[in-house]
Amino acid sequence: MASFGHLLVTRFNSYILIVIHSTGVVAFIFMILLVECYARPLYPLPSKTDYKNRQPLQTFRPYNIAHRGSNGEIPEETAAAYMRAIEEGADFIETDILSSKDGVLICFHDVTLDATTDVAEHKEFTNRKRTYDVQGANTTGYFTVDFTLEELKTLRVKQRYPFRDQQYNGKFQIITFEEYISIALDASRVVGIYPEIKNPVLINQHVKWPGGKRFEDKFVEMLKKYGYKGSYLSKDWLKQPAFIQSFAPTSLIYVSNQTDLPKILLIDDITVPTQDTNQSYWEITSDAYFNYIKDYVVGIGPWKDTIVPVVNNYLQTPTDLVARAHASNLQVHPYTLRDENVFLHFDFHQDPYNEYEYWVNKMGVDGLFTDFTGSLHQFQEWNSPFSPKDDDASTLLHKIACLISNKYGKK
């Protein structure tokens, strides 16, 4: 039995007995827990699962964006990492979309396979190493665009960082954009997707599609195939939420003519120009540019250390980037929060919850990219478990049941 002030809760198998003390009156309420935390380990294409009355996306607090899935625990952009993120409470699962040699869209972050797969162990691919120009720099490695999907599926993914759990190395495949979408659609609650049009200049140079179609065309076609549509917070969008993100402004403008889904302009470090238009950080964060780009995007996704500069691992005076973006009616979704001490600035005293508190309550951002979905979700639940609009008792009790399910449900 768990006690929450005047609220006593007892779990009986799949039921919850809630006892509420109020002015001497004891009400007994039985609630069937309808929220299932696990997506199925096997999923069809297209999704055949039909959950009715799904728990809706929460929109009253900053979004918990699972950066490449729950990749702090499981190798990035794998089915297991995304399913784990959903289990941990992600609002959106984020991915990077690239292409195979034969034009199949895949979920993978780097344009080369070297850092997060076992490609170097495959002797049959020894002659595939190439050197290409990537954003103005010569880059050598095994590029995704030189492998067919069938070949990519023979590889296995590994953790990017040696200080993270290595037990899952070699167990999971690269997944396709289509498989990633099905994971979100098969969740037992509404889970949004947050795909990036990754390195479009490189992809369009090396991969050709019939009819002269571009990478961006194929990207939007896949979203439409699975019913993703609607402007931000529209009925269609709330049913299947999605943000389209990119560091390439021209790609976002191009797809704006094909879909009204909300778009996010990603912003790199202050030293890095845009990959397609060669614009400086200062130009694309100016008020004039915000006034221009707001016709195409609903927000920006800046590297967090450009919002609050860092010197010797200590935070400096915050810039006015968040305030100016909000003044232009643009959301701000900074990246990337990571729980390990090596990534935490000294101001947070080795406590990731202090970092969440800083960004949510002091900086007032609208969403956070995190490698550790579970810890951000716990922070959110303990700090703002209920919407300010939850006046209705049944809605409140439903949310209480969801909280208890997360805490005492099967793992």
Short mmCIF file of C-alpha atoms in Angstrom, two decimals, residues 37-404:
data_model
loop_
_atom_site.label_atom_id
_atom_site.label_comp_id
_atom_site.label_asym_id
_atom_site.label_seq_id
_atom_site.Cartn_x
_atom_site.Cartn_y
_atom_site.Cartn_z
CA CYS A 37 3.57 0.61 -20.80
CA TYR A 38 5.16 -1.78 -23.25
CA ALA A 39 5.03 -1.60 -27.03
CA ARG A 40 4.96 -5.08 -28.54
CA PRO A 41 8.42 -6.55 -29.27
CA LEU A 42 7.30 -7.49 -32.78
CA TYR A 43 5.43 -5.03 -34.96
CA PRO A 44 3.83 -5.39 -38.39
CA LEU A 45 4.21 -3.08 -41.34
CA PRO A 46 2.02 -1.18 -41.62
CA SER A 47 0.83 -1.14 -38.02
CA LYS A 48 -2.16 -3.39 -37.40
CA THR A 49 -2.63 -2.47 -33.77
CA ASP A 50 -5.79 -0.51 -33.00
CA TYR A 51 -5.80 0.88 -29.48
CA LYS A 52 -9.01 2.72 -28.72
CA ASN A 53 -9.19 5.54 -26.23
CA ARG A 54 -5.45 6.03 -26.14
CA GLN A 55 -4.07 8.30 -23.45
CA PRO A 56 -3.55 11.61 -25.31
CA LEU A 57 -0.32 13.51 -25.70
CA GLN A 58 0.31 15.87 -22.80
CA THR A 59 0.59 19.46 -24.00
CA PHE A 60 0.53 21.39 -20.72
CA ARG A 61 4.24 21.07 -19.95
CA PRO A 62 7.49 21.02 -21.96
CA TYR A 63 7.83 18.02 -24.24
CA ASN A 64 10.01 15.08 -23.25
CA ILE A 65 11.83 14.32 -26.51
CA ALA A 66 13.65 10.97 -26.53
CA HIS A 67 16.85 11.86 -28.37
CA ARG A 68 17.61 8.86 -30.63
CA GLY A 69 15.42 6.85 -28.26
CA SER A 70 16.50 6.07 -24.72
CA ASN A 71 20.07 5.95 -25.95
CA GLY A 72 21.59 6.57 -22.56
CA GLU A 73 20.67 2.95 -21.85
CA ILE A 74 20.38 1.19 -25.22
CA PRO A 75 22.29 1.79 -28.50
CA GLU A 76 20.86 4.78 -30.35
CA GLU A 77 18.13 4.73 -32.99
CA THR A 78 17.35 1.03 -32.51
CA ALA A 79 13.89 -0.43 -32.07
CA ALA A 80 14.79 -1.36 -28.48
CA ALA A 81 15.90 2.20 -27.68
CA TYR A 82 12.63 3.64 -28.97
CA MET A 83 10.47 1.07 -27.21
CA ARG A 84 12.34 1.69 -23.99
CA ALA A 85 11.77 5.45 -24.37
CA ILE A 86 8.05 4.90 -24.83
CA GLU A 87 7.98 2.70 -21.76
CA GLU A 88 9.75 5.43 -19.79
CA GLY A 89 7.23 8.12 -20.73
CA ALA A 90 8.57 9.95 -23.79
CA ASP A 91 6.19 12.39 -25.45
CA PHE A 92 8.14 12.18 -28.72
CA ILE A 93 10.69 9.72 -30.03
CA GLU A 94 13.32 11.52 -32.09
CA THR A 95 15.28 10.15 -35.02
CA ASP A 96 17.64 11.12 -37.84
CA ILE A 97 16.63 10.07 -41.33
CA LEU A 98 19.27 9.12 -43.90
CA SER A 99 19.10 6.91 -46.98
CA SER A 100 20.57 3.64 -48.14
CA LYS A 101 22.18 3.26 -51.56
CA ASP A 102 18.92 1.87 -52.96
CA GLY A 103 16.86 4.78 -51.68
CA VAL A 104 15.31 3.28 -48.54
CA LEU A 105 15.02 5.78 -45.71
CA ILE A 106 16.71 4.61 -42.53
CA CYS A 107 17.12 5.80 -38.93
CA PHE A 108 20.77 6.59 -38.32
CA HIS A 109 22.58 9.63 -36.97
CA ASP A 110 26.01 9.71 -38.61
CA VAL A 111 26.47 9.76 -42.37
CA THR A 112 29.16 7.13 -41.76
CA LEU A 113 28.63 3.77 -40.07
CA ASP A 114 31.99 3.61 -38.30
CA ALA A 115 31.22 4.96 -34.82
CA THR A 116 28.06 3.03 -33.93
CA THR A 117 28.09 -0.24 -35.93
CA ASP A 118 30.33 -3.25 -36.40
CA VAL A 119 30.95 -2.47 -40.09
CA ALA A 120 34.73 -2.66 -39.64
CA GLU A 121 34.38 -6.31 -38.63
CA HIS A 122 32.71 -7.23 -41.93
CA LYS A 123 35.51 -8.21 -44.29
CA GLU A 124 33.10 -8.25 -47.23
CA PHE A 125 32.77 -4.47 -46.92
CA THR A 126 36.48 -3.59 -46.66
CA ASN A 127 36.47 -1.93 -50.08
CA ARG A 128 33.49 0.31 -49.28
CA LYS A 129 35.42 3.00 -47.41
CA ARG A 130 35.15 6.35 -49.18
CA THR A 131 36.03 10.02 -48.71
CA TYR A 132 33.29 12.56 -49.39
CA ASP A 133 32.80 16.25 -48.76
CA VAL A 134 30.44 16.63 -45.80
CA GLN A 135 29.52 20.21 -44.99
CA GLY A 136 32.79 21.52 -46.39
CA ALA A 137 35.07 18.95 -44.75
CA ASN A 138 36.58 15.80 -46.24
CA THR A 139 35.18 12.86 -44.29
CA THR A 140 36.40 9.28 -44.64
CA GLY A 141 34.44 6.22 -43.60
CA TYR A 142 31.76 3.74 -44.52
CA PHE A 143 28.84 5.87 -45.73
CA THR A 144 25.24 4.69 -45.51
CA VAL A 145 24.71 5.83 -49.11
CA ASP A 146 27.15 3.14 -50.31
CA PHE A 147 25.20 0.24 -48.77
CA THR A 148 21.89 -1.27 -49.80
CA LEU A 149 19.26 -1.82 -47.14
CA GLU A 150 19.91 -5.57 -47.28
CA GLU A 151 23.58 -4.94 -46.55
CA LEU A 152 22.83 -2.46 -43.78
CA LYS A 153 20.58 -5.03 -42.11
CA THR A 154 23.58 -7.38 -41.71
CA LEU A 155 25.26 -4.83 -39.43
CA ARG A 156 24.72 -4.54 -35.72
CA VAL A 157 24.59 -1.34 -33.68
CA LYS A 158 26.74 -0.51 -30.66
CA GLN A 159 26.87 2.18 -27.99
CA ARG A 160 28.51 5.45 -28.99
CA TYR A 161 30.10 6.12 -25.61
CA PRO A 162 32.34 3.59 -23.79
CA PHE A 163 31.10 4.70 -20.36
CA ARG A 164 27.53 3.60 -21.15
CA ASP A 165 26.12 0.09 -20.82
CA GLN A 166 27.82 -2.14 -23.39
CA GLN A 167 25.72 -5.28 -22.89
CA TYR A 168 23.47 -4.53 -25.87
CA ASN A 169 26.27 -4.08 -28.39
CA GLY A 170 25.79 -6.32 -31.41
CA LYS A 171 22.18 -7.23 -30.62
CA PHE A 172 20.15 -4.76 -32.71
CA GLN A 173 19.85 -3.85 -36.37
CA ILE A 174 19.56 -0.51 -38.10
CA ILE A 175 15.85 0.18 -38.61
CA THR A 176 13.97 1.89 -41.40
CA PHE A 177 11.89 5.06 -41.21
CA GLU A 178 8.85 2.86 -41.74
CA GLU A 179 9.73 0.57 -38.84
CA TYR A 180 10.31 3.58 -36.58
CA ILE A 181 6.87 4.99 -37.43
CA SER A 182 5.24 1.67 -36.67
CA ILE A 183 6.83 1.62 -33.21
CA ALA A 184 5.18 4.96 -32.42
CA LEU A 185 1.83 3.94 -33.88
CA ASP A 186 1.86 0.64 -31.99
CA ALA A 187 2.27 2.34 -28.61
CA SER A 188 -0.71 1.98 -26.30
CA ARG A 189 -0.83 5.77 -25.78
CA VAL A 190 -0.30 8.63 -28.19
CA VAL A 191 3.43 9.01 -28.84
CA GLY A 192 4.71 11.61 -31.26
CA ILE A 193 7.53 11.29 -33.76
CA TYR A 194 10.28 13.83 -34.32
CA PRO A 195 12.23 12.88 -37.47
CA GLU A 196 15.10 14.94 -38.87
CA ILE A 197 15.82 15.53 -42.55
CA LYS A 198 19.49 14.68 -42.03
CA ASN A 199 22.28 15.95 -44.27
CA PRO A 200 19.99 16.53 -47.28
CA VAL A 201 22.76 18.03 -49.41
CA LEU A 202 24.87 14.86 -49.15
CA ILE A 203 21.92 12.51 -49.60
CA ASN A 204 20.63 14.29 -52.70
CA GLN A 205 24.13 14.21 -54.19
CA HIS A 206 24.58 10.45 -53.80
CA VAL A 207 21.10 8.90 -53.95
CA LYS A 208 18.78 9.25 -56.93
CA TRP A 209 15.08 8.40 -56.96
CA PRO A 210 12.83 7.79 -59.99
CA GLY A 211 11.12 10.81 -61.51
CA GLY A 212 13.73 13.22 -60.22
CA LYS A 213 12.35 13.08 -56.68
CA ARG A 214 14.42 14.49 -53.87
CA PHE A 215 15.24 13.12 -50.44
CA GLU A 216 12.74 15.58 -48.96
CA ASP A 217 9.98 14.27 -51.27
CA LYS A 218 10.51 10.70 -50.10
CA PHE A 219 10.60 11.88 -46.48
CA VAL A 220 7.20 13.57 -46.74
CA GLU A 221 5.73 10.68 -48.75
CA MET A 222 6.46 8.31 -45.87
CA LEU A 223 4.75 10.59 -43.35
CA LYS A 224 1.70 10.91 -45.57
CA LYS A 225 1.58 7.15 -46.13
CA TYR A 226 1.03 6.67 -42.41
CA GLY A 227 -1.47 9.48 -41.97
CA TYR A 228 0.70 12.18 -40.43
CA LYS A 229 -0.85 15.55 -41.18
CA GLY A 230 -2.20 18.70 -39.60
CA SER A 231 -0.91 21.96 -38.22
CA TYR A 232 0.35 22.22 -34.66
CA LEU A 233 -2.29 21.26 -32.06
CA SER A 234 -4.93 20.59 -34.72
CA LYS A 235 -7.21 17.58 -34.27
CA ASP A 236 -5.29 15.60 -36.88
CA TRP A 237 -1.95 16.52 -35.31
CA LEU A 238 -3.02 15.56 -31.78
CA LYS A 239 -4.09 12.16 -33.08
CA GLN A 240 -0.67 11.49 -34.62
CA PRO A 241 1.76 14.20 -33.44
CA ALA A 242 4.91 14.91 -35.43
CA PHE A 243 7.56 17.59 -35.69
CA ILE A 244 9.81 17.76 -38.77
CA GLN A 245 13.29 19.03 -37.91
CA SER A 246 16.36 19.98 -39.92
CA PHE A 247 19.55 22.04 -39.81
CA ALA A 248 18.86 22.91 -43.47
CA PRO A 249 16.48 25.89 -43.84
CA THR A 250 15.87 25.23 -47.55
CA SER A 251 14.66 21.70 -46.80
CA LEU A 252 12.16 22.98 -44.26
CA ILE A 253 10.90 25.63 -46.67
CA TYR A 254 10.68 23.04 -49.46
CA VAL A 255 8.58 20.58 -47.43
CA SER A 256 6.35 23.40 -46.21
CA ASN A 257 4.77 23.29 -49.66
CA GLN A 258 3.96 19.60 -49.20
CA THR A 259 2.77 19.28 -45.60
CA ASP A 260 1.40 21.52 -42.85
CA LEU A 261 3.04 19.46 -40.11
CA PRO A 262 4.96 21.72 -37.68
CA LYS A 263 8.65 22.19 -38.38
CA ILE A 264 11.64 22.99 -36.17
CA LEU A 265 14.79 24.74 -37.39
CA LEU A 266 17.77 23.15 -35.69
CA ILE A 267 20.63 25.51 -34.82
CA ASP A 268 24.22 24.33 -34.43
CA ASP A 269 27.09 25.83 -32.45
CA ILE A 270 27.97 29.48 -33.01
CA THR A 271 30.94 28.49 -35.22
CA VAL A 272 28.94 26.28 -37.60
CA PRO A 273 27.12 27.77 -40.63
CA THR A 274 23.97 26.23 -42.06
CA GLN A 275 24.80 23.23 -44.23
CA ASP A 276 22.78 24.33 -47.26
CA THR A 277 22.73 28.14 -47.25
CA ASN A 278 26.04 28.82 -45.46
CA GLN A 279 24.40 31.32 -43.13
CA SER A 280 26.05 32.16 -39.83
CA TYR A 281 24.62 31.40 -36.41
CA TRP A 282 24.19 35.12 -35.82
CA GLU A 283 22.17 35.58 -38.99
CA ILE A 284 19.74 32.74 -38.36
CA THR A 285 19.18 33.81 -34.75
CA SER A 286 18.54 37.47 -35.57
CA ASP A 287 15.12 39.02 -35.05
CA ALA A 288 14.88 39.68 -38.77
CA TYR A 289 15.46 36.03 -39.60
CA PHE A 290 13.02 34.85 -36.93
CA ASN A 291 10.43 37.15 -38.47
CA TYR A 292 11.09 35.52 -41.84
CA ILE A 293 11.37 31.85 -40.84
CA LYS A 294 8.32 31.87 -38.56
CA ASP A 295 6.17 31.58 -41.67
CA TYR A 296 7.65 28.11 -42.20
CA VAL A 297 8.52 26.77 -38.74
CA VAL A 298 6.91 26.73 -35.30
CA GLY A 299 10.14 26.68 -33.36
CA ILE A 300 13.89 26.36 -33.10
CA GLY A 301 16.09 23.61 -31.71
CA PRO A 302 19.36 25.21 -30.55
CA TRP A 303 22.40 23.55 -28.98
CA LYS A 304 21.86 24.34 -25.30
CA ASP A 305 25.31 25.87 -24.76
CA THR A 306 24.48 28.58 -27.28
CA ILE A 307 21.49 29.62 -25.19
CA VAL A 308 23.56 29.76 -22.03
CA PRO A 309 27.30 30.06 -22.78
CA VAL A 310 29.71 27.91 -20.80
CA VAL A 311 33.24 28.75 -19.65
CA ASN A 312 35.38 26.17 -17.83
CA ASN A 313 32.24 24.05 -17.43
CA TYR A 314 30.39 26.82 -15.58
CA LEU A 315 27.26 28.52 -16.89
CA GLN A 316 27.58 32.16 -17.85
CA THR A 317 24.87 34.81 -18.17
CA PRO A 318 22.04 33.46 -20.36
CA THR A 319 21.49 35.04 -23.74
CA ASP A 320 18.14 36.46 -24.74
CA LEU A 321 17.60 33.77 -27.40
CA VAL A 322 14.64 32.12 -25.66
CA ALA A 323 12.92 35.44 -24.98
CA ARG A 324 13.42 36.64 -28.55
CA ALA A 325 12.21 33.36 -30.03
CA HIS A 326 9.11 33.46 -27.85
CA ALA A 327 8.52 37.07 -28.88
CA SER A 328 8.40 35.79 -32.48
CA ASN A 329 5.94 33.08 -31.40
CA LEU A 330 8.57 30.37 -31.85
CA GLN A 331 8.96 27.44 -29.50
CA VAL A 332 12.41 26.52 -28.15
CA HIS A 333 13.49 22.86 -27.92
CA PRO A 334 17.18 22.78 -26.87
CA TYR A 335 19.44 19.74 -27.27
CA THR A 336 20.86 17.58 -25.67
CA LEU A 337 20.52 16.85 -21.96
CA ARG A 338 22.54 13.88 -20.68
CA ASP A 339 22.65 12.57 -17.12
CA GLU A 340 26.31 11.59 -16.85
CA ASN A 341 28.71 13.80 -14.90
CA VAL A 342 30.95 14.21 -17.94
CA PHE A 343 28.13 16.17 -19.60
CA LEU A 344 26.72 18.04 -16.58
CA HIS A 345 28.00 21.54 -15.93
CA PHE A 346 29.43 22.14 -12.47
CA ASP A 347 26.51 24.43 -11.58
CA PHE A 348 24.23 21.37 -11.43
CA HIS A 349 26.34 19.62 -8.77
CA GLN A 350 26.30 16.26 -10.58
CA ASP A 351 22.50 16.19 -10.38
CA PRO A 352 20.57 15.95 -13.67
CA TYR A 353 17.38 16.99 -11.88
CA ASN A 354 18.98 20.35 -11.17
CA GLU A 355 19.58 20.70 -14.90
CA TYR A 356 15.96 19.85 -15.71
CA GLU A 357 14.82 22.39 -13.11
CA TYR A 358 17.04 25.03 -14.67
CA TRP A 359 15.82 24.57 -18.23
CA VAL A 360 12.15 24.04 -17.45
CA ASN A 361 11.55 26.56 -14.69
CA LYS A 362 14.26 29.20 -15.09
CA MET A 363 14.79 29.26 -18.87
CA GLY A 364 11.17 28.44 -19.72
CA VAL A 365 11.83 26.24 -22.76
CA ASP A 366 9.03 24.34 -24.52
CA GLY A 367 10.67 20.95 -24.92
CA LEU A 368 13.91 19.14 -24.14
CA PHE A 369 15.94 16.63 -26.11
CA THR A 370 17.33 14.07 -23.66
CA ASP A 371 19.28 10.82 -23.81
CA PHE A 372 17.60 9.76 -20.55
CA THR A 373 13.86 9.86 -21.08
CA GLY A 374 13.09 8.13 -17.80
CA SER A 375 14.77 10.65 -15.53
CA LEU A 376 13.17 13.63 -17.31
CA HIS A 377 9.78 11.92 -17.09
CA GLN A 378 10.19 11.34 -13.35
CA PHE A 379 11.17 14.98 -12.89
CA GLN A 380 8.05 16.05 -14.79
CA GLU A 381 5.75 13.73 -12.87
CA TRP A 382 6.94 14.85 -9.46
CA ASN A 383 6.97 18.54 -10.36
CA SER A 384 3.84 18.87 -12.50
CA PRO A 385 1.90 15.61 -12.42
CA PHE A 386 -1.45 17.17 -13.29
CA SER A 387 -2.56 19.70 -15.84
CA PRO A 388 -3.87 23.00 -14.44
CA LYS A 389 -7.07 22.21 -16.30
CA ASP A 390 -7.69 18.93 -14.47
CA ASP A 391 -10.69 20.15 -12.50
CA ASP A 392 -12.79 17.13 -13.35
CA ALA A 393 -12.54 14.46 -10.63
CA SER A 394 -12.60 11.52 -13.03
CA THR A 395 -9.77 13.03 -15.06
CA LEU A 396 -7.77 13.58 -11.88
CA LEU A 397 -8.33 10.02 -10.72
CA HIS A 398 -7.36 8.68 -14.12
CA LYS A 399 -4.06 10.54 -13.93
CA ILE A 400 -3.49 9.24 -10.38
CA ALA A 401 -4.01 5.71 -11.67
CA CYS A 402 -1.52 6.34 -14.48
CA LEU A 403 1.07 7.57 -11.99
CA ILE A 404 0.61 4.51 -9.80
#
